[in-house]
Amino acid sequence: MKLLSLHHGSTGSISLPCFIVFFIHLLIHNLVSAQFTVIGPDQPVTAIVGEDIVLSCHLSPPMNAENMEVSWSRSDYSFFVHRYRDGKDQTEYQIPEYTGRTEFLKDGIRNGSVALRLHNIRPMDEGRYTCYFESTSFYKDAHMELEVAALGAAPLLSVEGYQDGGIRVMCQSAGWYPEPEVFWRGLTGQHVPLLSKRTFQEANGLFETETSIIITETSNQNISCSIRSTLLKQEKESRIYIAELFFPKKSPWIAILCTILVIQFFFIGLLIYLLKTKEKKAAERRWRDCLTEAERVTLDPDSANPYLILSKDRKRVRLEGADKKLLANHEGFRYSPCVLASEGFTSGRHYWGVKVGSKGGWAVGVARGSVRRKEGVVLLKPEEGIWAVERQWWGQFWALTSPTTPLSLSRKPEKIRVSLDYEEGLVEFFDADNVKPFYAFRSVSFTGEKIFPFFRVGGAGAHLRVYL
């Protein structure tokens, strides 16, 4: 921008009004030039389970973003999928599920074009992502949707036996996402009604489906089972043909065989019922003990992360800021917003309650006294000495197994009771108003080490309180 010299009189000096106009113009120019828009994909991006996907976004107008902060996050800005700041990647607040799975692509960063590569896509990666740019004077973001799909195995057809005067045929397939559609068709393409259908989600988030039909001697004996991905619009098909000689004929031995089978099924069902009744009564006893024999648990300030604020009675904990001096000399959890209880156990049965509320993310459970605190971000899984359940900031509940297990709860608990049986190696989690545990870690080997109640607070608005 050129400055035009304005002369006053014969002295040749620049007048004061000219300087004022010049600096106002310069200020407006700098403010306008600092503003930008973040642009991402205008359509959902589809990723395949097990493969990689690239989420890209760029600035408009193009400008150098090397000295800007660039991040990708889910619904909560407190923790990141990936963060680039001060010219380098920063992972201290990265969501644990993305550890080692993200790669920041910055070949075009000088033109404001960047991308995030997600490795080994999982069903839990599905959802909304935010691409965020921040300069010294301005910030802006853009949202994008990631859809996840998996094409499962070809249907496996099997003959299950005789039923209702025909032959029962089962169709099974696993490894699908999202939940697929299943069709049985005759030789001419007409749909065949189902006898049964069962679909369930495995621990890795993929769906497995089982359906069955009955083929009779007078019905179409040439049948196909097709399973279709609703997102990829692709399907896999298997076909079976059953000859007439395999269909049942009237015989007294069939009635005898059916009678024997009915008796066997009766006794098997009775045995299963008795076992389930015994387990149900044991669970009810542990639930009652949770209410009547709860431990007086308090939080240990020496183990607390510096970003956690404990109440005076050491019953409440919330996430807040920290003192840098405290960070430098802290002996507790350094990089993860976690805290242990002051009380630890080496034997017996113990119970305590936690009010978790309905906001933010949290995790509760038990941990070994030797759990790593200062080396880095704590990985919440049994191999690291932690057995816990969590609510993520977008509302999904998980059991922190390895890999994690999604929990389908009929309602979102706001009070949780934790039960620890040291000798049995059993850690159970109850909704305070439900006698049946919604998850349990079984056959855990504590190897004689002291076990402590464990708590993690994450996300805006989250807080925990222990109670009797």
CSV table of C-alpha atoms in Angstrom, one decimal:
chain,number,residue,atom,x,y,z
A,1,MET,CA,0.0,0.0,0.0
A,2,LYS,CA,1.5,3.4,-1.0
A,3,LEU,CA,1.3,6.5,1.1
A,4,LEU,CA,0.5,9.6,-1.0
A,5,SER,CA,2.4,12.6,0.5
A,6,LEU,CA,0.2,15.6,1.1
A,7,HIS,CA,2.0,19.0,1.5
A,8,HIS,CA,0.8,21.9,3.6
A,9,GLY,CA,2.0,25.3,2.5
A,10,SER,CA,5.5,25.5,1.3
A,11,THR,CA,7.2,23.5,4.1
A,12,GLY,CA,6.4,20.1,2.5
A,13,SER,CA,5.3,18.4,5.8
A,14,ILE,CA,2.5,15.8,6.0
A,15,SER,CA,-0.6,17.1,7.8
A,16,LEU,CA,-2.1,15.4,10.9
A,17,PRO,CA,-5.4,14.5,9.2
A,18,CYS,CA,-3.4,12.6,6.6
A,19,PHE,CA,-1.7,10.5,9.2
A,20,ILE,CA,-5.0,9.7,10.9
A,21,VAL,CA,-6.6,8.6,7.6
A,22,PHE,CA,-3.5,6.5,6.8
A,23,PHE,CA,-3.5,4.6,10.1
A,24,ILE,CA,-7.2,4.0,10.1
A,25,HIS,CA,-6.9,2.6,6.5
A,26,LEU,CA,-4.0,0.4,7.6
A,27,LEU,CA,-5.9,-1.0,10.6
A,28,ILE,CA,-9.0,-1.9,8.5
A,29,HIS,CA,-6.8,-3.5,5.9
A,30,ASN,CA,-5.0,-5.7,8.5
A,31,LEU,CA,-8.3,-6.7,10.2
A,32,VAL,CA,-9.9,-7.7,6.9
A,33,SER,CA,-6.9,-9.5,5.6
A,34,ALA,CA,-6.8,-11.6,8.9
A,35,GLN,CA,-10.3,-13.0,8.4
A,36,PHE,CA,-10.9,-16.3,6.6
A,37,THR,CA,-13.4,-19.1,6.0
A,38,VAL,CA,-12.7,-22.8,6.6
A,39,ILE,CA,-14.1,-25.1,3.9
A,40,GLY,CA,-14.6,-28.8,4.2
A,41,PRO,CA,-16.4,-31.6,2.3
A,42,ASP,CA,-20.0,-30.6,1.5
A,43,GLN,CA,-21.0,-34.3,1.4
A,44,PRO,CA,-20.5,-37.1,4.0
A,45,VAL,CA,-17.2,-38.9,3.6
A,46,THR,CA,-17.5,-42.7,3.5
A,47,ALA,CA,-14.7,-44.9,5.0
A,48,ILE,CA,-14.3,-48.7,5.0
A,49,VAL,CA,-13.5,-50.5,8.2
A,50,GLY,CA,-9.8,-51.5,8.4
A,51,GLU,CA,-8.7,-49.0,5.8
A,52,ASP,CA,-7.5,-45.4,5.9
A,53,ILE,CA,-9.5,-42.2,5.2
A,54,VAL,CA,-8.4,-38.6,4.6
A,55,LEU,CA,-10.4,-35.7,6.0
A,56,SER,CA,-9.4,-32.5,4.3
A,57,CYS,CA,-10.2,-28.8,4.7
A,58,HIS,CA,-8.7,-25.5,3.5
A,59,LEU,CA,-8.8,-21.8,4.0
A,60,SER,CA,-10.6,-19.3,1.8
A,61,PRO,CA,-9.0,-17.1,0.7
A,62,PRO,CA,-5.8,-19.2,0.6
A,63,MET,CA,-3.2,-18.1,3.1
A,64,ASN,CA,-0.2,-19.6,5.0
A,65,ALA,CA,-1.3,-21.6,8.0
A,66,GLU,CA,2.1,-22.7,9.2
A,67,ASN,CA,1.9,-20.5,12.3
A,68,MET,CA,-1.7,-21.2,13.0
A,69,GLU,CA,-3.3,-23.7,15.3
A,70,VAL,CA,-5.1,-26.5,13.3
A,71,SER,CA,-7.1,-29.2,15.0
A,72,TRP,CA,-9.7,-31.9,14.4
A,73,SER,CA,-12.1,-32.7,17.2
A,74,ARG,CA,-15.4,-34.5,17.9
A,75,SER,CA,-18.2,-32.8,19.8
A,76,ASP,CA,-16.0,-31.7,22.7
A,77,TYR,CA,-13.2,-29.2,22.1
A,78,SER,CA,-11.4,-30.1,25.4
A,79,PHE,CA,-9.9,-33.2,23.8
A,80,PHE,CA,-8.7,-33.6,20.3
A,81,VAL,CA,-8.6,-36.2,17.5
A,82,HIS,CA,-5.4,-34.4,16.4
A,83,ARG,CA,-3.9,-31.0,17.1
A,84,TYR,CA,-1.1,-29.0,15.3
A,85,ARG,CA,0.3,-26.0,17.1
A,86,ASP,CA,3.5,-24.1,17.3
A,87,GLY,CA,4.7,-25.8,14.1
A,88,LYS,CA,4.4,-29.4,15.5
A,89,ASP,CA,1.9,-32.1,16.4
A,90,GLN,CA,0.6,-32.1,19.9
A,91,THR,CA,-1.1,-35.3,21.3
A,92,GLU,CA,-1.3,-34.7,25.1
A,93,TYR,CA,-5.1,-34.0,25.0
A,94,GLN,CA,-5.8,-36.6,22.2
A,95,ILE,CA,-8.8,-38.8,22.6
A,96,PRO,CA,-7.3,-42.2,23.7
A,97,GLU,CA,-9.1,-44.1,21.0
A,98,TYR,CA,-7.2,-42.2,18.3
A,99,THR,CA,-3.7,-42.7,19.8
A,100,GLY,CA,-1.3,-43.8,17.1
A,101,ARG,CA,-4.0,-43.7,14.4
A,102,THR,CA,-3.8,-40.1,13.2
A,103,GLU,CA,-1.4,-38.4,10.7
A,104,PHE,CA,-1.4,-34.7,9.9
A,105,LEU,CA,-0.9,-34.0,6.2
A,106,LYS,CA,0.5,-30.5,5.7
A,107,ASP,CA,2.0,-30.5,2.2
A,108,GLY,CA,-0.3,-27.6,1.2
A,109,ILE,CA,-0.3,-25.8,4.5
A,110,ARG,CA,1.4,-22.7,3.0
A,111,ASN,CA,-1.7,-22.3,0.9
A,112,GLY,CA,-4.0,-23.1,3.8
A,113,SER,CA,-4.8,-26.7,2.7
A,114,VAL,CA,-4.4,-29.5,5.3
A,115,ALA,CA,-5.8,-32.9,5.9
A,116,LEU,CA,-6.0,-35.6,8.6
A,117,ARG,CA,-5.4,-39.3,7.7
A,118,LEU,CA,-7.2,-41.7,10.0
A,119,HIS,CA,-5.6,-45.2,10.0
A,120,ASN,CA,-7.5,-48.5,10.6
A,121,ILE,CA,-11.0,-47.2,10.5
A,122,ARG,CA,-13.4,-48.5,13.2
A,123,PRO,CA,-17.2,-48.2,13.6
A,124,MET,CA,-16.7,-45.9,16.5
A,125,ASP,CA,-15.0,-43.4,14.2
A,126,GLU,CA,-18.4,-42.6,12.6
A,127,GLY,CA,-19.9,-39.2,13.3
A,128,ARG,CA,-19.2,-35.4,13.0
A,129,TYR,CA,-15.7,-34.0,12.9
A,130,THR,CA,-14.7,-30.3,13.3
A,131,CYS,CA,-11.8,-28.8,11.4
A,132,TYR,CA,-10.6,-25.7,13.3
A,133,PHE,CA,-8.1,-22.9,12.3
A,134,GLU,CA,-6.9,-20.2,14.7
A,135,SER,CA,-4.6,-17.4,14.0
A,136,THR,CA,-3.4,-14.7,16.4
A,137,SER,CA,-6.5,-12.6,15.7
A,138,PHE,CA,-9.2,-14.8,14.2
A,139,TYR,CA,-10.5,-18.3,14.3
A,140,LYS,CA,-13.0,-20.3,12.2
A,141,ASP,CA,-14.1,-24.0,11.8
A,142,ALA,CA,-16.0,-26.3,9.5
A,143,HIS,CA,-17.9,-29.5,10.1
A,144,MET,CA,-17.8,-32.7,8.2
A,145,GLU,CA,-19.6,-36.0,8.5
A,146,LEU,CA,-17.8,-39.4,8.4
A,147,GLU,CA,-19.8,-42.5,7.5
A,148,VAL,CA,-18.3,-45.9,8.2
A,149,ALA,CA,-19.1,-49.0,6.3
A,150,ALA,CA,-17.9,-52.6,6.2
A,151,LEU,CA,-18.8,-55.3,3.7
A,152,GLY,CA,-19.1,-58.6,5.5
A,153,ALA,CA,-18.5,-62.2,4.6
A,154,ALA,CA,-20.5,-64.1,2.0
A,155,PRO,CA,-23.6,-65.8,3.6
A,156,LEU,CA,-23.0,-69.2,5.1
A,157,LEU,CA,-26.1,-71.5,4.5
A,158,SER,CA,-26.6,-74.5,6.7
A,159,VAL,CA,-29.3,-77.1,7.1
A,160,GLU,CA,-30.5,-77.2,10.7
A,161,GLY,CA,-32.9,-80.1,10.7
A,162,TYR,CA,-36.6,-80.9,10.2
A,163,GLN,CA,-39.3,-78.6,11.4
A,164,ASP,CA,-43.0,-78.1,10.7
A,165,GLY,CA,-43.0,-80.7,8.0
A,166,GLY,CA,-40.1,-79.1,6.1
A,167,ILE,CA,-36.4,-78.4,6.4
A,168,ARG,CA,-35.1,-75.5,8.4
A,169,VAL,CA,-32.2,-73.6,6.6
A,170,MET,CA,-30.1,-71.0,8.4
A,171,CYS,CA,-28.2,-68.1,6.7
A,172,GLN,CA,-25.4,-66.5,8.7
A,173,SER,CA,-22.9,-63.7,8.0
A,174,ALA,CA,-20.6,-61.4,10.1
A,175,GLY,CA,-18.5,-58.3,9.6
A,176,TRP,CA,-21.1,-55.8,8.4
A,177,TYR,CA,-21.5,-52.1,9.2
A,178,PRO,CA,-24.0,-50.5,9.5
A,179,GLU,CA,-26.7,-53.2,10.2
A,180,PRO,CA,-27.4,-54.9,6.8
A,181,GLU,CA,-30.6,-55.9,5.1
A,182,VAL,CA,-31.3,-59.7,4.6
A,183,PHE,CA,-33.4,-61.2,1.8
A,184,TRP,CA,-34.4,-64.8,0.9
A,185,ARG,CA,-35.4,-65.2,-2.7
A,186,GLY,CA,-36.8,-68.1,-4.7
A,187,LEU,CA,-35.6,-69.2,-8.2
A,188,THR,CA,-37.7,-66.6,-9.9
A,189,GLY,CA,-36.7,-63.8,-7.6
A,190,GLN,CA,-39.8,-63.6,-5.4
A,191,HIS,CA,-39.2,-62.9,-1.7
A,192,VAL,CA,-39.6,-65.8,0.8
A,193,PRO,CA,-40.9,-64.9,4.3
A,194,LEU,CA,-38.5,-65.4,7.2
A,195,LEU,CA,-39.0,-67.9,10.1
A,196,SER,CA,-36.6,-66.0,12.4
A,197,LYS,CA,-34.2,-63.1,12.4
A,198,ARG,CA,-31.4,-62.3,14.8
A,199,THR,CA,-28.9,-59.4,14.5
A,200,PHE,CA,-26.4,-58.4,17.1
A,201,GLN,CA,-23.4,-56.1,17.4
A,202,GLU,CA,-20.0,-57.7,18.2
A,203,ALA,CA,-17.4,-56.2,20.6
A,204,ASN,CA,-15.6,-54.6,17.6
A,205,GLY,CA,-18.8,-52.7,16.6
A,206,LEU,CA,-19.5,-54.9,13.5
A,207,PHE,CA,-22.9,-56.6,13.0
A,208,GLU,CA,-23.6,-60.3,12.7
A,209,THR,CA,-26.9,-61.6,11.3
A,210,GLU,CA,-28.7,-64.9,11.4
A,211,THR,CA,-32.0,-65.6,9.6
A,212,SER,CA,-33.8,-68.9,8.9
A,213,ILE,CA,-36.7,-70.2,6.7
A,214,ILE,CA,-38.5,-73.5,6.3
A,215,ILE,CA,-38.4,-75.1,2.9
A,216,THR,CA,-41.1,-77.7,2.2
A,217,GLU,CA,-41.4,-80.3,-0.5
A,218,THR,CA,-44.2,-78.3,-2.2
A,219,SER,CA,-42.4,-74.9,-1.9
A,220,ASN,CA,-39.5,-73.6,-4.0
A,221,GLN,CA,-36.5,-75.8,-3.2
A,222,ASN,CA,-34.0,-73.6,-5.0
A,223,ILE,CA,-33.4,-70.7,-2.5
A,224,SER,CA,-30.9,-67.9,-2.2
A,225,CYS,CA,-29.9,-65.7,0.8
A,226,SER,CA,-28.7,-62.1,0.0
A,227,ILE,CA,-27.2,-59.7,2.5
A,228,ARG,CA,-27.0,-56.0,1.4
A,229,SER,CA,-25.1,-53.0,2.7
A,230,THR,CA,-27.5,-50.1,3.0
A,231,LEU,CA,-24.6,-47.6,2.7
A,232,LEU,CA,-22.4,-49.2,0.0
A,233,LYS,CA,-25.4,-50.5,-2.0
A,234,GLN,CA,-23.6,-53.8,-2.5
A,235,GLU,CA,-24.8,-57.3,-1.6
A,236,LYS,CA,-23.4,-60.8,-1.2
A,237,GLU,CA,-25.5,-63.9,-2.1
A,238,SER,CA,-25.4,-67.7,-1.5
A,239,ARG,CA,-27.7,-70.3,-3.0
A,240,ILE,CA,-28.9,-73.8,-1.9
A,241,TYR,CA,-30.9,-76.5,-3.5
A,242,ILE,CA,-32.5,-79.4,-1.6
A,243,ALA,CA,-33.6,-82.5,-3.5
A,244,GLU,CA,-37.0,-84.1,-2.8
A,245,LEU,CA,-35.5,-87.3,-1.2
A,246,PHE,CA,-34.3,-85.2,1.8
A,247,PHE,CA,-37.8,-84.1,2.8
A,248,PRO,CA,-39.3,-86.0,5.7
A,249,LYS,CA,-41.8,-88.9,5.1
A,250,LYS,CA,-44.4,-89.9,7.6
A,251,SER,CA,-42.9,-92.4,10.0
A,252,PRO,CA,-43.5,-93.4,13.7
A,253,TRP,CA,-39.8,-92.9,14.4
A,254,ILE,CA,-40.2,-89.2,13.7
A,255,ALA,CA,-42.8,-88.9,16.5
A,256,ILE,CA,-40.5,-90.9,18.9
A,257,LEU,CA,-37.5,-88.8,17.9
A,258,CYS,CA,-39.4,-85.6,18.4
A,259,THR,CA,-40.6,-86.8,21.9
A,260,ILE,CA,-37.0,-87.5,22.9
A,261,LEU,CA,-35.8,-84.2,21.6
A,262,VAL,CA,-38.6,-82.4,23.6
A,263,ILE,CA,-37.6,-84.2,26.8
A,264,GLN,CA,-34.0,-83.3,26.2
A,265,PHE,CA,-34.8,-79.6,25.5
A,266,PHE,CA,-36.9,-79.5,28.7
A,267,PHE,CA,-34.1,-80.7,30.9
A,268,ILE,CA,-31.6,-78.5,29.2
A,269,GLY,CA,-33.9,-75.5,29.6
A,270,LEU,CA,-34.5,-76.4,33.3
A,271,LEU,CA,-30.8,-76.6,33.9
A,272,ILE,CA,-30.2,-73.2,32.2
A,273,TYR,CA,-33.1,-71.7,34.2
A,274,LEU,CA,-31.7,-72.9,37.5
A,275,LEU,CA,-28.2,-71.6,36.7
A,276,LYS,CA,-29.6,-68.2,35.7
A,277,THR,CA,-31.7,-68.1,38.9
A,278,LYS,CA,-28.7,-68.8,41.0
A,279,GLU,CA,-26.7,-66.1,39.3
A,280,LYS,CA,-29.6,-63.6,39.5
A,281,LYS,CA,-29.9,-64.2,43.3
A,282,ALA,CA,-26.1,-63.7,43.7
A,283,ALA,CA,-26.3,-60.4,41.7
A,284,GLU,CA,-29.3,-59.2,43.8
A,285,ARG,CA,-27.3,-60.0,47.0
A,286,ARG,CA,-24.3,-57.9,45.8
A,287,TRP,CA,-26.7,-55.1,44.8
A,288,ARG,CA,-28.2,-55.0,48.3
A,289,ASP,CA,-24.7,-55.0,49.8
A,290,CYS,CA,-23.9,-52.0,47.6
A,291,LEU,CA,-26.7,-50.1,49.3
A,292,THR,CA,-26.2,-51.3,52.9
A,293,GLU,CA,-22.4,-51.9,53.2
A,294,ALA,CA,-20.9,-49.1,51.2
A,295,GLU,CA,-17.3,-47.9,51.9
A,296,ARG,CA,-16.6,-44.4,53.1
A,297,VAL,CA,-14.5,-43.5,50.1
A,298,THR,CA,-12.6,-40.2,49.8
A,299,LEU,CA,-10.5,-38.8,47.0
A,300,ASP,CA,-6.7,-38.7,47.3
A,301,PRO,CA,-5.3,-35.2,46.5
A,302,ASP,CA,-1.8,-36.6,46.1
A,303,SER,CA,-2.9,-38.7,43.1
A,304,ALA,CA,-5.1,-36.1,41.5
A,305,ASN,CA,-4.2,-34.5,38.1
A,306,PRO,CA,-3.4,-30.8,38.6
A,307,TYR,CA,-6.4,-29.9,36.4
A,308,LEU,CA,-8.8,-31.5,38.9
A,309,ILE,CA,-10.3,-29.5,41.7
A,310,LEU,CA,-11.3,-31.5,44.8
A,311,SER,CA,-13.9,-30.3,47.4
A,312,LYS,CA,-12.8,-29.8,51.0
A,313,ASP,CA,-14.5,-33.0,52.2
A,314,ARG,CA,-12.7,-34.8,49.2
A,315,LYS,CA,-16.0,-36.2,48.0
A,316,ARG,CA,-16.4,-34.1,44.8
A,317,VAL,CA,-14.1,-33.6,41.8
A,318,ARG,CA,-14.3,-31.4,38.7
A,319,LEU,CA,-12.1,-30.3,35.8
A,320,GLU,CA,-10.6,-26.8,35.9
A,321,GLY,CA,-7.3,-25.0,35.3
A,322,ALA,CA,-3.9,-25.7,36.9
A,323,ASP,CA,-1.0,-24.0,38.4
A,324,LYS,CA,2.2,-24.4,36.3
A,325,LYS,CA,4.3,-24.6,39.4
A,326,LEU,CA,2.1,-27.5,40.6
A,327,LEU,CA,2.5,-29.2,37.2
A,328,ALA,CA,6.3,-29.1,37.5
A,329,ASN,CA,6.5,-30.9,40.8
A,330,HIS,CA,3.4,-33.0,40.8
A,331,GLU,CA,3.6,-36.7,41.7
A,332,GLY,CA,0.1,-37.7,40.7
A,333,PHE,CA,-1.5,-38.2,37.3
A,334,ARG,CA,0.3,-35.7,35.1
A,335,TYR,CA,-1.3,-35.9,31.7
A,336,SER,CA,-4.7,-37.5,32.3
A,337,PRO,CA,-7.5,-36.0,34.4
A,338,CYS,CA,-7.6,-38.9,36.8
A,339,VAL,CA,-7.6,-39.4,40.6
A,340,LEU,CA,-7.6,-42.4,42.9
A,341,ALA,CA,-9.3,-42.9,46.3
A,342,SER,CA,-7.3,-42.7,49.5
A,343,GLU,CA,-8.6,-46.2,50.4
A,344,GLY,CA,-7.2,-49.3,48.8
A,345,PHE,CA,-8.0,-53.0,49.2
A,346,THR,CA,-6.0,-56.2,49.2
A,347,SER,CA,-8.9,-58.6,50.1
A,348,GLY,CA,-12.6,-59.0,50.7
A,349,ARG,CA,-15.7,-57.4,49.1
A,350,HIS,CA,-16.1,-53.7,48.9
A,351,TYR,CA,-18.8,-51.3,47.5
A,352,TRP,CA,-19.1,-47.6,46.8
A,353,GLY,CA,-21.3,-45.2,44.9
A,354,VAL,CA,-20.6,-42.4,42.4
A,355,LYS,CA,-22.9,-39.7,41.3
A,356,VAL,CA,-21.9,-39.2,37.6
A,357,GLY,CA,-24.5,-36.7,36.5
A,358,SER,CA,-25.7,-36.3,32.9
A,359,LYS,CA,-23.0,-34.0,31.4
A,360,GLY,CA,-19.6,-34.3,30.0
A,361,GLY,CA,-17.3,-37.4,29.9
A,362,TRP,CA,-16.2,-39.6,32.8
A,363,ALA,CA,-14.9,-43.0,33.7
A,364,VAL,CA,-15.2,-44.9,37.0
A,365,GLY,CA,-13.9,-48.3,38.2
A,366,VAL,CA,-10.8,-49.7,39.9
A,367,ALA,CA,-7.0,-49.4,39.3
A,368,ARG,CA,-3.8,-51.0,40.6
A,369,GLY,CA,-1.8,-48.8,43.0
A,370,SER,CA,1.1,-49.2,40.6
A,371,VAL,CA,-0.8,-47.7,37.6
A,372,ARG,CA,1.5,-45.4,35.6
A,373,ARG,CA,0.9,-41.7,36.4
A,374,LYS,CA,3.7,-39.5,35.1
A,375,GLU,CA,5.0,-41.2,32.0
A,376,GLY,CA,2.2,-40.0,29.6
A,377,VAL,CA,-1.5,-40.2,28.9
A,378,VAL,CA,-2.9,-43.1,30.9
A,379,LEU,CA,-4.5,-45.9,28.7
A,380,LEU,CA,-7.7,-47.0,30.3
A,381,LYS,CA,-7.6,-50.8,29.8
A,382,PRO,CA,-7.0,-53.9,31.9
A,383,GLU,CA,-3.4,-54.4,30.5
A,384,GLU,CA,-2.5,-51.1,32.2
A,385,GLY,CA,-4.1,-52.1,35.5
A,386,ILE,CA,-7.5,-50.3,35.1
A,387,TRP,CA,-10.9,-51.9,34.9
A,388,ALA,CA,-13.6,-49.3,34.3
A,389,VAL,CA,-16.6,-48.1,32.3
A,390,GLU,CA,-17.0,-44.7,30.8
A,391,ARG,CA,-19.4,-42.2,29.3
A,392,GLN,CA,-17.9,-40.4,26.4
A,393,TRP,CA,-18.6,-36.7,25.8
A,394,TRP,CA,-21.0,-37.5,22.9
A,395,GLY,CA,-23.1,-39.8,25.1
A,396,GLN,CA,-21.9,-43.3,24.2
A,397,PHE,CA,-21.2,-45.7,27.1
A,398,TRP,CA,-18.3,-48.1,26.8
A,399,ALA,CA,-16.7,-50.9,28.9
A,400,LEU,CA,-13.0,-50.2,28.8
A,401,THR,CA,-11.9,-53.7,27.7
A,402,SER,CA,-9.3,-54.3,25.1
A,403,PRO,CA,-10.7,-53.5,22.5
A,404,THR,CA,-13.4,-51.4,24.0
A,405,THR,CA,-17.0,-52.8,24.3
A,406,PRO,CA,-20.0,-50.6,23.5
A,407,LEU,CA,-22.8,-50.7,26.1
A,408,SER,CA,-26.5,-50.5,25.0
A,409,LEU,CA,-28.2,-49.2,28.2
A,410,SER,CA,-32.0,-48.8,28.4
A,411,ARG,CA,-31.4,-45.5,30.3
A,412,LYS,CA,-28.4,-43.3,31.1
A,413,PRO,CA,-27.5,-43.9,34.8
A,414,GLU,CA,-26.7,-40.8,36.9
A,415,LYS,CA,-25.7,-42.9,40.0
A,416,ILE,CA,-23.4,-45.9,39.7
A,417,ARG,CA,-22.6,-48.5,42.3
A,418,VAL,CA,-19.3,-50.3,42.0
A,419,SER,CA,-18.8,-53.7,43.5
A,420,LEU,CA,-15.3,-55.3,44.0
A,421,ASP,CA,-14.7,-58.9,45.1
A,422,TYR,CA,-11.0,-59.2,45.4
A,423,GLU,CA,-10.7,-63.0,45.8
A,424,GLU,CA,-13.2,-63.7,43.0
A,425,GLY,CA,-11.5,-61.2,40.7
A,426,LEU,CA,-14.9,-59.6,40.0
A,427,VAL,CA,-15.7,-55.9,39.3
A,428,GLU,CA,-19.4,-55.1,38.7
A,429,PHE,CA,-21.1,-51.9,37.8
A,430,PHE,CA,-24.8,-51.3,38.8
A,431,ASP,CA,-27.3,-48.6,37.9
A,432,ALA,CA,-28.2,-47.6,41.5
A,433,ASP,CA,-31.9,-48.4,40.8
A,434,ASN,CA,-31.3,-51.7,39.0
A,435,VAL,CA,-30.4,-55.1,40.7
A,436,LYS,CA,-28.8,-56.4,37.6
A,437,PRO,CA,-25.2,-55.2,36.8
A,438,PHE,CA,-25.0,-53.5,33.4
A,439,TYR,CA,-21.4,-54.7,33.0
A,440,ALA,CA,-18.9,-56.9,34.9
A,441,PHE,CA,-15.2,-57.7,34.6
A,442,ARG,CA,-14.8,-61.4,35.6
A,443,SER,CA,-11.8,-63.7,36.5
A,444,VAL,CA,-9.5,-60.7,37.0
A,445,SER,CA,-6.1,-61.5,38.6
A,446,PHE,CA,-5.1,-58.7,41.0
A,447,THR,CA,-1.8,-60.6,41.9
A,448,GLY,CA,-1.9,-59.5,45.5
A,449,GLU,CA,-1.6,-55.8,44.7
A,450,LYS,CA,-3.6,-53.1,46.4
A,451,ILE,CA,-6.6,-52.0,44.4
A,452,PHE,CA,-8.0,-48.5,44.6
A,453,PRO,CA,-11.3,-46.9,43.4
A,454,PHE,CA,-10.5,-45.0,40.2
A,455,PHE,CA,-12.1,-41.8,38.7
A,456,ARG,CA,-11.6,-39.8,35.5
A,457,VAL,CA,-13.3,-36.5,34.6
A,458,GLY,CA,-13.3,-35.1,31.1
A,459,GLY,CA,-15.2,-32.4,29.2
A,460,ALA,CA,-17.0,-29.2,30.1
A,461,GLY,CA,-19.7,-29.5,32.8
A,462,ALA,CA,-18.5,-33.0,34.0
A,463,HIS,CA,-18.1,-33.6,37.7
A,464,LEU,CA,-18.2,-36.7,40.0
A,465,ARG,CA,-19.2,-37.2,43.7
A,466,VAL,CA,-18.7,-40.3,45.8
A,467,TYR,CA,-21.4,-41.2,48.3
A,468,LEU,CA,-22.6,-44.0,50.6
